Amino acid sequence: MQAETKDPQYADIHRDVVRSIVETGPRYYVALATALGVTLLCFFFPWFYQLYYGIGAAGVNHPQVWGTYLASFIFWIGLSHSGTLLSCVLHLSNSAWRKAMYRSAEAMTLFSLMVAATFVMVHLGRPWFIHWALPYPNQMEMWPNFRSPLLFDVMAIGTYLTGSSIFIYMGSIPDFAAVRDRTTGWRNTMYTLLSLGWRGTDSEWHRLHWAYTFLAVLIIPLAVSVHSIVSWDFALSIVPALHQTIFAPYFVVGAIFSGTAGIVTVMFVLRKYIAGFDQYITRVHFDNLGKLLLVLSLIWTYINAIELFTGWYSGASTEHEALQYKLFGYYAPLYWEMILFFAVAPLLCIFKRFRTSFVPMLILSIAINIGMYTERFLIVGTSLSRQYLPDAWGVYVPSLVELSIILGSFALFTTLFLVFVKIFPSISMYEVKETMDIPKTEPIAPPEGNPA
Amino acid sequence: MSILERFAEGWRKYRKPGYYDEFDYHWAMTIDLDKCTGCEACVTACQSENNLPIVGEKGFAEGREIKWIRIERYWEGEYPDVKLRFIPMLCQHCDSAPCETVCPVSATYHNQDGLNTQIYNRCIGTRSCAVYCPYEVRYFNYYDHHWDSPLDQQLNPDVTVREKGVMEKCTFCIQRIRQAKDVAKDEGRRRVRDGEVQPACVQTCPTQALVFGDRKDPESQVSKSMNNPRAYRVLDELNTDPSVVYLKKVETKG
């Protein structure tokens, strides 16, 4: 492990990243086994129990038909927002500090989307027919209902998943080639296939940069539209607390906010547990992420205040009832906890000392994500509780099966991420090299690797 | 006509107001709140006619009851001036139903009789229709239900038994409507006469507070009933255009 003050050289990056892929210590296996075990026990097992007995295993009831499953789905889609979106925006603004972290952030996006897709299947009453929501020609001559906001979801998330996968894969091609040149055996075969014959010629770099920028420009409006569309599942209903035009920006800002906090968490973990990465992921990254968190928190607070204000200003009795229930009803403690974690705690990021300290930022990022989950849950829980007809008001408490599946989803995400760390170079080698000074006295270090 | 002309004509027809008003029959119901005693005979009748599951005491406590028609009760005032208002609430078969647009697989749609139908086979259980319905009249099967013997002997063979994971709601006893239409067809392609088809709730109501019929027929009981000055529709301001009209209870004070 090199000391933090010494600047890394080109060869060091290659060595450190390849080592992170090739060398596996017992700590990794323990982590992977734990994550996989928790996933199977807490996610898949309760889900199969629910498939067998019915959705009654969850705590949902009449009128609270959407419970934590939908809230989790929205939460994971939200988490998926920051990785790729942030990476694209920062790429177009030519910021240097994104280079070390964007690969893992994009991976976060991909895996969050996958976990969100599994939540759709968990949520459905008859998930074995989920393929009916896809537009494929069939003997029934039935297409899905294109007027449905849920179908807009399917289209949007499918597009985003495809776009993000292509984006992360394409950006990794030079790194796959670098790893290919430094490995042997089955890994060599795998990376030879993955790197698509990359030779590193000038024209190849030129084309890669062009294609990458093209996709980055494409993905930004795509990401904004995806979470707007997901918010319209709620906003296109006539439920009093949900039928608001603010929902699209509300969700997008919340998503970027929680996704950025997720990136902070992941960066902390990568930095701490992978040898050598603490030179590449530095205080500068945390400083900039902290500033971003602060800005997003302020925007979110503003949007939330607007939502409260317009609800009150409308004078509609249903809106007043919904707002009053949100702030002072059964779920009020959750509401105020959300305000604390979302609007108040990130104000600590005003202080540079806070922003550049690792563990406090980690704690803040976890708090933000807890607040985010609470917010998603409250959107579903408080609005469905109080609709138009008072006879149909009801309260919902998540069941053990649901809580277990929520926990299991984090374990599923962790499992996917751990597998990612061993296949993809989790730091973009070629981009980090762009941020380093070209050494004046030494030649560019020859590639190290096992002698063929 | 060329394909383009056919498409243009179809599009023009679709965009002309009244496209959805070309119903064969337009089934509607009026509920006279003055006559309704809140006895819940309609609830029981619906349960027997449509094979509604017996959810059980625990299910009811968890808020998972399935009552296609329910009597809503609202208490007002303090003892001894307590007042109870009740209103039967069932699927309103809205002509601009919010539930129809949101189902991703089109498991609920508006048929040519003006009914909002639920196709159990197509439902994948997203439950978004229940969220979008402002009347909260859609019910979900959280479990597979069974009927202890001998209750399984009273199941209606004309109605399916829904499995877990599908949404269900009042159908205006579409099986009875179908039966009546079949009988009318067998008797020589005549229209179904007023009073020939009645849903279970209408049939059972002891005070005849519920009236059901074809709104397209100006001579039918239901059309005349809807012209009553007491007539109103629940949550009319949401523009869902319900087919169920309520006749306001005449209140006497003191």
XYZ file of C-alpha atoms in Angstrom:
706
model
C 0.000 0.000 0.000
C 1.571 3.296 -1.057
C 1.430 6.341 1.145
C -1.197 8.837 0.201
C 1.271 11.647 -0.445
C 3.201 9.950 -3.209
C 1.645 10.492 -6.627
C 0.718 7.283 -8.411
C 2.360 6.513 -11.717
C 0.682 5.117 -14.812
C 1.891 1.636 -14.113
C 0.553 1.803 -10.596
C -2.981 2.269 -11.785
C -2.790 -0.720 -14.050
C -1.210 -2.788 -11.374
C -3.683 -1.792 -8.693
C -6.779 -2.253 -10.782
C -5.675 -5.531 -12.327
C -4.703 -6.738 -8.899
C -8.156 -5.874 -7.629
C -9.583 -8.162 -10.288
C -7.115 -10.991 -10.220
C -6.158 -11.302 -6.584
C -8.869 -12.311 -4.188
C -8.379 -12.465 -0.485
C -10.449 -14.358 2.060
C -12.238 -11.147 3.076
C -13.821 -10.973 -0.373
C -15.053 -14.537 -0.221
C -16.525 -13.961 3.200
C -18.261 -10.815 1.973
C -19.588 -12.540 -1.137
C -20.817 -15.561 0.786
C -22.549 -13.360 3.332
C -24.194 -11.223 0.679
C -25.325 -14.236 -1.311
C -26.588 -15.973 1.798
C -28.561 -12.968 2.967
C -29.987 -12.551 -0.540
C -31.196 -16.130 -0.666
C -32.523 -16.116 2.857
C -34.044 -12.664 3.025
C -35.036 -11.960 -0.553
C -35.737 -15.152 -2.460
C -37.069 -17.326 0.307
C -39.750 -14.880 1.503
C -40.601 -14.133 -2.123
C -41.208 -17.783 -2.888
C -43.293 -18.016 0.243
C -45.332 -15.107 -1.062
C -45.633 -16.684 -4.523
C -47.034 -19.776 -2.917
C -49.469 -18.208 -0.479
C -50.420 -15.002 -2.277
C -49.801 -11.312 -1.822
C -51.473 -11.658 1.535
C -48.047 -12.467 2.914
C -47.317 -8.772 2.544
C -49.129 -6.289 4.747
C -51.059 -4.664 1.915
C -54.791 -4.258 2.317
C -57.730 -2.224 1.122
C -57.120 0.690 0.293
C -53.377 0.427 0.773
C -52.834 -1.859 -2.179
C -49.384 -0.601 -2.924
C -46.998 -1.027 -0.086
C -43.287 -1.202 0.374
C -42.859 -3.132 -2.858
C -43.739 -0.133 -4.954
C -41.843 2.144 -2.582
C -38.770 -0.060 -2.934
C -39.151 -0.174 -6.677
C -39.168 3.621 -6.845
C -36.297 3.796 -4.392
C -34.094 1.519 -6.479
C -34.954 3.321 -9.697
C -34.036 6.498 -7.868
C -30.710 5.089 -6.766
C -30.026 4.157 -10.354
C -30.240 7.734 -11.343
C -27.142 9.157 -10.127
C -24.583 6.838 -11.524
C -25.073 7.158 -15.197
C -26.700 10.572 -15.137
C -23.951 12.092 -13.045
C -21.311 10.412 -15.127
C -22.776 11.809 -18.327
C -23.284 15.313 -17.016
C -19.793 15.490 -15.602
C -18.345 14.067 -18.787
C -19.932 16.791 -20.831
C -18.735 19.448 -18.416
C -15.210 18.049 -18.651
C -14.780 17.724 -14.915
C -11.668 15.944 -13.825
C -12.830 14.623 -10.527
C -15.348 12.239 -11.982
C -12.721 10.067 -13.604
C -11.928 7.787 -10.747
C -15.439 7.026 -9.634
C -17.717 6.977 -12.605
C -17.228 3.344 -13.556
C -18.462 2.123 -10.194
C -21.219 4.713 -10.243
C -22.438 3.441 -13.607
C -22.322 -0.101 -12.287
C -24.453 1.062 -9.398
C -26.989 2.288 -11.917
C -27.104 -0.995 -13.722
C -27.525 -3.096 -10.615
C -30.093 -0.748 -9.077
C -32.168 -1.100 -12.222
C -31.906 -4.871 -12.034
C -32.979 -4.908 -8.401
C -35.855 -2.558 -9.238
C -36.963 -4.946 -11.981
C -37.075 -7.814 -9.496
C -39.240 -5.654 -7.260
C -41.756 -5.338 -10.061
C -41.987 -9.095 -10.122
C -42.293 -9.320 -6.358
C -45.071 -6.735 -6.390
C -47.272 -8.369 -9.008
C -50.170 -10.574 -8.026
C -49.467 -12.978 -10.872
C -45.850 -12.359 -11.882
C -45.739 -15.406 -14.128
C -47.682 -13.321 -16.632
C -45.386 -10.344 -16.509
C -44.494 -10.909 -20.150
C -47.956 -9.680 -21.090
C -46.771 -6.187 -20.294
C -44.259 -6.454 -23.135
C -45.320 -5.719 -26.699
C -44.753 -8.986 -28.496
C -46.933 -10.491 -31.215
C -49.010 -13.333 -29.801
C -51.882 -15.638 -30.680
C -54.272 -13.653 -28.484
C -53.664 -10.648 -30.776
C -53.358 -8.557 -27.608
C -50.986 -5.696 -27.160
C -50.396 -4.107 -23.785
C -52.307 -0.958 -22.974
C -50.111 1.858 -24.238
C -52.182 4.455 -22.405
C -51.081 3.061 -19.086
C -48.441 4.906 -17.047
C -47.196 1.541 -15.892
C -46.459 0.661 -19.470
C -44.617 3.932 -19.948
C -42.518 2.661 -17.026
C -41.766 -0.604 -18.773
C -40.669 1.213 -21.914
C -38.662 3.855 -20.089
C -36.872 1.508 -17.756
C -36.173 -0.932 -20.547
C -34.627 1.845 -22.577
C -32.621 3.126 -19.642
C -31.351 -0.343 -18.805
C -30.276 -0.922 -22.396
C -28.693 2.499 -22.662
C -26.798 2.195 -19.391
C -25.507 -1.274 -20.227
C -24.193 -0.149 -23.588
C -22.717 2.942 -22.020
C -20.814 1.172 -19.295
C -19.665 -1.598 -21.592
C -18.418 0.737 -24.253
C -16.570 2.907 -21.811
C -14.838 -0.152 -20.395
C -13.488 -1.538 -23.655
C -10.003 0.022 -23.351
C -9.806 -1.144 -19.761
C -10.779 -4.662 -20.745
C -7.950 -4.552 -23.255
C -5.534 -3.380 -20.581
C -6.578 -6.219 -18.305
C -6.375 -8.646 -21.194
C -2.758 -7.673 -21.706
C -1.958 -8.428 -18.110
C -3.729 -11.691 -17.472
C -3.469 -15.258 -18.636
C -5.636 -18.307 -18.775
C -9.404 -18.121 -18.653
C -9.320 -14.484 -17.729
C -7.314 -13.718 -20.813
C -9.909 -15.461 -22.966
C -12.750 -13.644 -21.291
C -11.156 -10.223 -21.625
C -10.095 -10.891 -25.181
C -13.743 -11.441 -26.013
C -14.896 -8.489 -23.984
C -12.384 -6.040 -25.375
C -13.498 -6.702 -28.960
C -9.985 -6.594 -30.358
C -9.094 -3.168 -29.061
C -5.627 -2.192 -30.149
C -5.407 1.317 -28.790
C -4.781 3.030 -32.083
C -5.409 6.701 -32.491
C -8.485 6.298 -34.662
C -9.983 3.823 -32.199
C -9.572 6.259 -29.347
C -11.069 8.998 -31.436
C -14.112 6.927 -32.325
C -14.539 5.744 -28.762
C -14.535 9.273 -27.467
C -17.064 10.341 -30.057
C -19.389 7.416 -29.384
C -19.056 7.885 -25.643
C -19.937 11.560 -25.841
C -22.844 10.747 -28.138
C -24.260 8.282 -25.651
C -23.654 10.674 -22.786
C -25.713 13.350 -24.513
C -28.434 10.777 -25.206
C -28.594 9.396 -21.701
C -29.093 12.682 -19.878
C -32.624 13.387 -21.171
C -33.326 9.674 -20.976
C -32.487 9.515 -17.290
C -34.523 12.627 -16.513
C -37.468 11.217 -18.420
C -37.266 7.786 -16.777
C -37.869 9.026 -13.285
C -40.445 11.541 -14.463
C -42.304 8.667 -16.068
C -42.052 6.613 -12.924
C -43.450 9.557 -10.965
C -46.375 9.677 -13.350
C -47.531 6.282 -12.097
C -48.632 8.378 -9.159
C -49.256 11.767 -10.683
C -51.630 10.488 -13.375
C -53.971 9.087 -10.744
C -56.636 11.227 -9.119
C -55.615 10.342 -5.588
C -55.538 13.686 -3.748
C -51.967 13.720 -2.491
C -50.526 12.156 -5.642
C -52.162 14.118 -8.398
C -49.640 16.930 -8.537
C -47.579 18.294 -11.373
C -44.592 18.774 -9.084
C -44.086 15.045 -9.003
C -41.817 14.776 -12.006
C -39.169 17.229 -10.756
C -39.721 16.014 -7.217
C -38.844 12.468 -8.096
C -35.956 13.332 -10.389
C -34.304 15.587 -7.835
C -34.879 13.044 -5.094
C -33.409 10.334 -7.288
C -30.255 12.240 -8.102
C -29.957 13.142 -4.461
C -30.191 9.604 -3.178
C -28.077 8.272 -6.026
C -25.292 10.694 -5.198
C -25.467 9.614 -1.594
C -25.267 6.035 -2.820
C -22.134 6.887 -4.770
C -20.574 8.310 -1.616
C -21.270 5.064 0.202
C -19.860 2.947 -2.589
C -16.766 5.131 -2.895
C -16.113 4.803 0.789
C -16.349 1.033 0.606
C -14.148 0.769 -2.478
C -11.603 3.044 -0.957
C -11.453 1.171 2.288
C -11.518 -2.387 1.129
C -9.663 -2.516 -2.165
C -5.914 -2.230 -1.904
C -4.474 0.841 -3.537
C -7.709 2.568 -4.392
C -7.276 5.193 -1.704
C -4.869 7.031 -3.964
C -7.435 7.394 -6.705
C -10.496 8.126 -4.650
C -9.468 11.085 -2.574
C -10.871 13.844 -0.442
C -11.418 15.918 -3.566
C -14.085 13.488 -4.722
C -15.855 13.530 -1.403
C -15.613 17.301 -1.307
C -17.291 17.676 -4.674
C -19.925 15.049 -3.958
C -20.652 16.840 -0.706
C -21.254 20.107 -2.530
C -23.575 18.323 -4.907
C -25.459 16.780 -1.998
C -25.911 20.181 -0.441
C -27.309 21.723 -3.613
C -29.675 18.816 -4.202
C -30.843 18.922 -0.607
C -31.717 22.594 -0.929
C -33.601 21.990 -4.167
C -35.452 19.091 -2.590
C -36.432 21.162 0.419
C -37.772 23.839 -1.884
C -39.803 21.369 -3.896
C -41.214 19.806 -0.765
C -42.198 23.213 0.569
C -43.915 23.999 -2.745
C -45.832 20.747 -2.568
C -47.083 21.600 0.893
C -47.890 25.139 -0.101
C -49.838 24.341 -3.252
C -51.745 21.630 -1.446
C -52.759 24.055 1.248
C -53.395 26.937 -1.147
C -55.767 24.866 -3.279
C -58.333 24.937 -0.506
C -59.622 21.536 -1.545
C -60.799 19.567 1.440
C -59.251 16.375 0.164
C -55.868 18.044 -0.256
C -56.041 19.562 3.202
C -56.919 16.217 4.707
C -54.075 14.509 2.879
C -51.554 17.134 3.954
C -52.717 17.160 7.513
C -52.474 13.382 7.603
C -48.998 13.488 6.137
C -47.691 15.890 8.726
C -49.618 14.883 11.822
C -51.223 11.530 11.136
C -50.232 7.964 11.835
C -47.017 8.213 9.838
C -45.996 11.610 11.212
C -42.836 10.361 12.986
C -41.615 8.996 9.668
C -42.362 12.299 7.974
C -40.346 14.307 10.456
C -37.524 11.794 10.356
C -37.444 12.241 6.600
C -37.274 16.031 6.987
C -34.433 15.629 9.446
C -32.359 13.342 7.241
C -33.119 15.017 3.979
C -33.426 18.703 4.627
C -31.525 19.301 7.843
C -28.642 16.835 7.961
C -27.168 17.630 4.526
C -26.757 21.233 5.623
C -23.646 19.960 7.388
C -22.116 19.836 3.929
C -21.782 23.608 4.103
C -18.650 23.021 6.128
C -15.641 21.946 4.117
C -14.250 20.077 7.072
C -17.327 17.891 7.097
C -17.276 17.338 3.357
C -13.685 16.168 3.306
C -13.950 13.712 6.160
C -14.647 10.190 5.076
C -16.586 8.603 7.888
C -18.944 11.544 8.524
C -19.768 11.637 4.822
C -20.461 7.906 4.908
C -22.839 8.343 7.817
C -24.544 11.234 6.075
C -24.934 9.275 2.858
C -26.531 6.360 4.687
C -28.837 8.751 6.532
C -29.845 10.328 3.241
C -30.699 6.969 1.780
C -32.740 6.047 4.824
C -34.553 9.356 4.433
C -35.029 8.608 0.745
C -36.616 5.268 1.438
C -38.885 6.864 4.015
C -39.923 9.476 1.489
C -40.841 6.846 -1.090
C -42.736 4.897 1.519
C -44.593 7.999 2.657
C -45.588 8.908 -0.879
C -47.263 5.538 -1.200
C -48.440 5.136 2.378
C -49.911 8.487 3.330
C -51.646 9.185 0.056
C -53.427 5.862 -0.318
C -54.518 6.088 3.303
C -56.658 9.134 2.804
C -58.553 9.212 -0.455
C -61.932 10.631 -1.341
C -64.338 8.411 0.553
C -63.714 8.403 4.313
C -65.241 4.965 4.670
C -62.341 3.582 2.709
C -59.549 5.134 4.757
C -57.059 2.703 6.156
C -53.640 2.260 7.675
C -50.903 -0.066 6.534
C -48.029 -1.661 8.379
C -45.448 -3.634 6.405
C -45.255 -7.302 7.247
C -42.148 -9.295 8.119
C -42.029 -10.727 4.614
C -41.839 -7.232 3.181
C -39.175 -6.038 5.585
C -37.133 -9.105 4.885
C -37.400 -8.556 1.147
C -36.270 -4.956 1.560
C -33.206 -6.113 3.452
C -32.639 -8.853 0.923
C -32.696 -6.366 -1.922
C -29.724 -4.533 -0.461
C -27.954 -7.849 -0.160
C -28.822 -8.642 -3.778
C -27.383 -5.329 -4.865
C -24.230 -5.961 -2.835
C -23.838 -9.415 -4.358
C -24.122 -8.032 -7.869
C -21.662 -5.282 -7.041
C -19.155 -7.713 -5.551
C -19.309 -9.801 -8.684
C -18.858 -6.649 -10.754
C -15.699 -5.694 -8.884
C -14.126 -8.942 -9.963
C -15.033 -8.737 -13.621
C -15.030 -5.078 -14.581
C -12.136 -2.820 -13.773
C -13.912 -0.803 -11.126
C -11.847 2.298 -11.729
C -11.503 3.593 -15.225
C -7.802 3.254 -15.836
C -7.477 5.265 -18.987
C -9.452 8.175 -17.644
C -7.534 8.356 -14.392
C -4.326 8.418 -16.359
C -5.613 11.489 -18.132
C -5.672 13.293 -14.816
C -2.117 12.435 -13.916
C 0.987 14.358 -14.836
C 3.086 12.760 -17.548
C 6.297 11.685 -15.850
C 9.251 13.716 -17.181
C 12.224 11.570 -16.288
C 10.902 8.059 -16.554
C 9.587 6.541 -19.741
C 5.986 5.389 -19.678
C 6.236 2.212 -17.680
C 6.168 -0.992 -19.710
C 3.206 -3.225 -19.092
C 3.721 -5.571 -16.226
C 2.285 -8.959 -16.254
C 3.089 -12.546 -15.949
C 5.758 -13.533 -18.444
C 3.987 -15.351 -21.200
C -60.785 2.643 -49.912
C -57.066 2.618 -49.482
C -55.487 1.780 -46.191
C -54.722 5.413 -45.513
C -58.308 6.458 -46.157
C -59.613 3.711 -43.937
C -57.254 4.784 -41.206
C -58.258 8.430 -41.581
C -61.926 7.560 -41.396
C -61.431 5.431 -38.324
C -59.438 8.216 -36.707
C -62.137 10.756 -37.452
C -64.759 8.507 -35.933
C -62.622 7.985 -32.860
C -62.037 11.689 -32.347
C -65.654 12.695 -32.817
C -67.279 13.319 -29.450
C -69.679 10.559 -28.602
C -67.539 7.720 -29.938
C -68.003 5.834 -26.739
C -71.697 6.601 -26.559
C -72.509 4.087 -29.279
C -73.488 1.441 -26.826
C -75.780 -1.492 -27.515
C -77.309 -1.110 -24.112
C -76.218 1.411 -21.541
C -76.776 -0.278 -18.212
C -77.287 2.069 -15.311
C -78.558 1.941 -11.773
C -80.263 4.348 -9.439
C -80.117 4.008 -5.692
C -82.823 5.793 -3.745
C -81.221 6.720 -0.425
C -84.600 7.606 0.969
C -85.735 4.014 0.606
C -82.442 2.364 1.583
C -82.576 1.044 5.139
C -78.956 -0.099 5.285
C -79.999 -3.697 5.847
C -77.100 -5.083 3.736
C -79.291 -7.673 2.012
C -77.696 -6.530 -1.232
C -74.250 -7.284 0.173
C -75.250 -10.799 1.068
C -77.004 -11.377 -2.242
C -73.955 -10.203 -4.150
C -71.759 -12.491 -2.126
C -73.844 -15.542 -2.942
C -74.456 -14.699 -6.581
C -70.882 -13.919 -7.531
C -68.928 -16.485 -5.567
C -67.330 -13.873 -3.394
C -64.705 -15.401 -1.156
C -65.286 -15.778 2.523
C -62.319 -13.825 3.733
C -62.809 -14.541 7.395
C -62.653 -12.500 10.558
C -58.881 -12.168 10.475
C -58.986 -10.993 6.869
C -61.611 -8.382 7.684
C -59.550 -7.120 10.587
C -56.571 -6.748 8.265
C -58.675 -4.693 5.892
C -58.842 -7.322 3.178
C -62.576 -7.781 2.944
C -64.099 -8.345 -0.469
C -67.495 -6.735 -0.750
C -68.421 -5.766 -4.249
C -71.191 -3.628 -2.846
C -70.638 -2.153 0.595
C -72.766 0.034 2.822
C -70.673 2.995 3.870
C -71.547 4.352 7.268
C -70.815 7.840 8.492
C -71.536 8.817 12.030
C -72.266 12.419 12.869
C -72.638 14.183 16.150
C -72.247 13.202 19.761
C -74.547 11.100 21.864
C -77.538 11.626 22.221
C -77.715 13.527 18.926
C -75.958 10.851 16.935
C -76.889 10.521 13.315
C -75.938 7.730 10.986
C -75.819 8.191 7.249
C -75.220 5.285 4.972
C -74.761 4.892 1.292
C -74.349 1.724 -0.735
C -71.151 1.954 -2.739
C -70.454 -0.305 -5.671
C -68.556 -0.040 -8.914
C -69.937 2.995 -10.636
C -69.124 1.704 -14.130
C -67.745 5.090 -15.019
C -67.833 6.023 -18.667
C -64.520 7.851 -18.156
C -63.120 5.304 -15.803
C -59.701 6.139 -14.359
C -59.082 2.450 -13.740
C -59.321 1.531 -17.406
C -56.465 3.702 -18.587
C -53.921 2.516 -16.071
C -54.092 -1.244 -16.429
C -50.880 -2.133 -18.305
C -52.364 -5.277 -19.821
C -55.886 -3.959 -20.528
C -57.496 -6.354 -18.075
C -60.218 -3.817 -17.477
C -62.038 -2.151 -20.327
C -65.355 -0.589 -21.242
C -67.520 -2.974 -23.199
C -70.272 -2.254 -25.690
C -72.950 -2.438 -22.995
C -71.461 0.480 -21.122
C -70.089 -1.789 -18.421
C -66.627 -1.540 -16.955
C -65.523 -5.153 -17.146
C -62.703 -6.952 -15.397
C -61.084 -9.829 -17.253
C -59.744 -12.125 -14.577
C -57.627 -14.153 -16.971
C -55.708 -11.143 -18.155
C -55.109 -9.504 -14.796
C -51.499 -9.698 -13.625
C -52.215 -8.047 -10.305
C -50.436 -4.687 -10.468
C -53.301 -3.238 -8.362
C -52.946 0.143 -9.993
C -56.623 0.129 -10.922
C -57.455 0.014 -7.217
C -55.237 3.032 -6.630
C -56.770 5.000 -9.473
C -60.370 4.266 -8.540
C -61.631 7.215 -6.446
C -64.557 5.176 -5.100
C -62.285 2.405 -3.778
C -64.572 -0.285 -5.128
C -61.931 -2.630 -6.465
C -60.902 -5.609 -4.403
C -57.868 -7.785 -4.657
C -57.547 -11.498 -3.954
C -54.717 -11.663 -1.483
C -55.025 -15.398 -1.031
C -56.630 -18.342 -2.730
C -59.917 -18.763 -0.998
C -61.824 -21.883 -0.316
C -65.321 -22.582 0.878
C -65.804 -25.075 3.649
C -68.318 -27.752 2.880
C -71.302 -27.393 2.428
C -70.816 -23.750 1.372
C -69.045 -24.974 -1.753
C -72.401 -26.380 -2.855
C -73.948 -22.926 -3.116
C -71.411 -21.572 -5.588
C -72.890 -20.111 -8.736
C -71.803 -22.171 -11.762
C -72.236 -19.177 -14.074
C -69.494 -17.213 -12.352
C -65.806 -18.049 -12.169
C -63.915 -18.423 -8.947
C -60.987 -16.040 -8.958
C -57.503 -17.226 -8.065
C -55.077 -15.302 -5.913
C -53.475 -12.302 -7.486
C -56.413 -11.009 -9.523
C -58.539 -7.960 -9.033
C -62.314 -8.156 -8.926
C -65.261 -5.832 -8.562
C -68.963 -5.453 -9.232
C -69.902 -6.509 -12.767
C -73.600 -5.535 -12.637
C -74.082 -9.317 -12.615
C -72.898 -9.589 -16.168
C -73.762 -13.287 -16.155
C -77.433 -12.371 -15.704
C -77.192 -9.737 -18.434
C -75.664 -12.295 -20.781
C -78.373 -14.774 -19.914
C -81.100 -12.202 -20.581
C -79.534 -11.245 -23.892
C -79.299 -14.911 -24.897
C -82.948 -15.483 -24.035
C -83.922 -12.390 -26.004
C -81.920 -13.585 -28.981
C -83.474 -17.048 -28.836
C -86.897 -15.496 -28.788
C -86.232 -13.777 -32.074
C -83.668 -11.014 -31.872
C -85.638 -8.692 -29.709
C -84.101 -6.318 -27.180
C -83.975 -7.166 -23.511
C -87.094 -5.732 -21.902
C -87.012 -3.447 -18.939
C -87.084 -5.398 -15.708
C -86.089 -8.664 -17.381
C -82.574 -8.553 -16.022
C -81.782 -7.535 -12.503
C -78.488 -7.923 -10.659
C -78.634 -9.827 -7.416
C -78.560 -6.714 -5.271
C -81.446 -5.107 -7.135
C -83.462 -8.304 -6.957
C -82.947 -8.691 -3.239
C -83.461 -5.174 -1.992
C -86.552 -5.339 0.269
C -87.530 -1.713 -0.245
C -86.696 -1.667 -3.979
C -84.286 1.158 -3.405
C -82.120 -0.093 -6.259
C -83.396 0.226 -9.801
C -81.473 -1.211 -12.733
C -82.014 -0.955 -16.440
C -81.029 0.328 -19.828
C -80.396 4.038 -19.897
C -80.776 4.121 -23.673
C -84.443 3.243 -23.359
C -86.271 6.441 -22.329
C -89.261 4.417 -21.115
C -87.284 2.262 -18.712
C -87.693 2.618 -14.991
C -84.105 3.637 -14.516
C -84.272 6.449 -17.087
C -87.332 7.888 -15.420
C -85.713 7.488 -12.034
C -82.632 9.382 -13.156
C -84.728 12.408 -14.040
C -85.680 12.832 -10.424
C -84.672 16.274 -9.046
C -83.036 14.503 -6.111
C -80.585 12.777 -8.435
C -76.848 13.250 -7.963
C -73.683 11.273 -8.615
C -70.946 10.623 -6.101
C -67.672 12.469 -6.758
C -69.186 13.977 -9.882
C -66.587 16.744 -9.850
C -63.903 14.238 -10.795
C -65.545 13.813 -14.207
C -65.511 10.049 -14.087
C -69.060 10.012 -15.536
C -70.485 7.221 -13.376
C -73.468 5.116 -14.410
C -74.833 4.897 -10.881
C -77.109 7.731 -9.840
C -78.062 8.297 -6.235
C -81.315 9.906 -5.146
C -80.662 12.149 -2.220
C -82.349 11.316 1.027
C -85.014 13.769 2.062
C -83.923 15.057 5.439
C -86.307 16.306 8.031
C -84.933 18.363 10.828
C -86.304 18.301 14.340
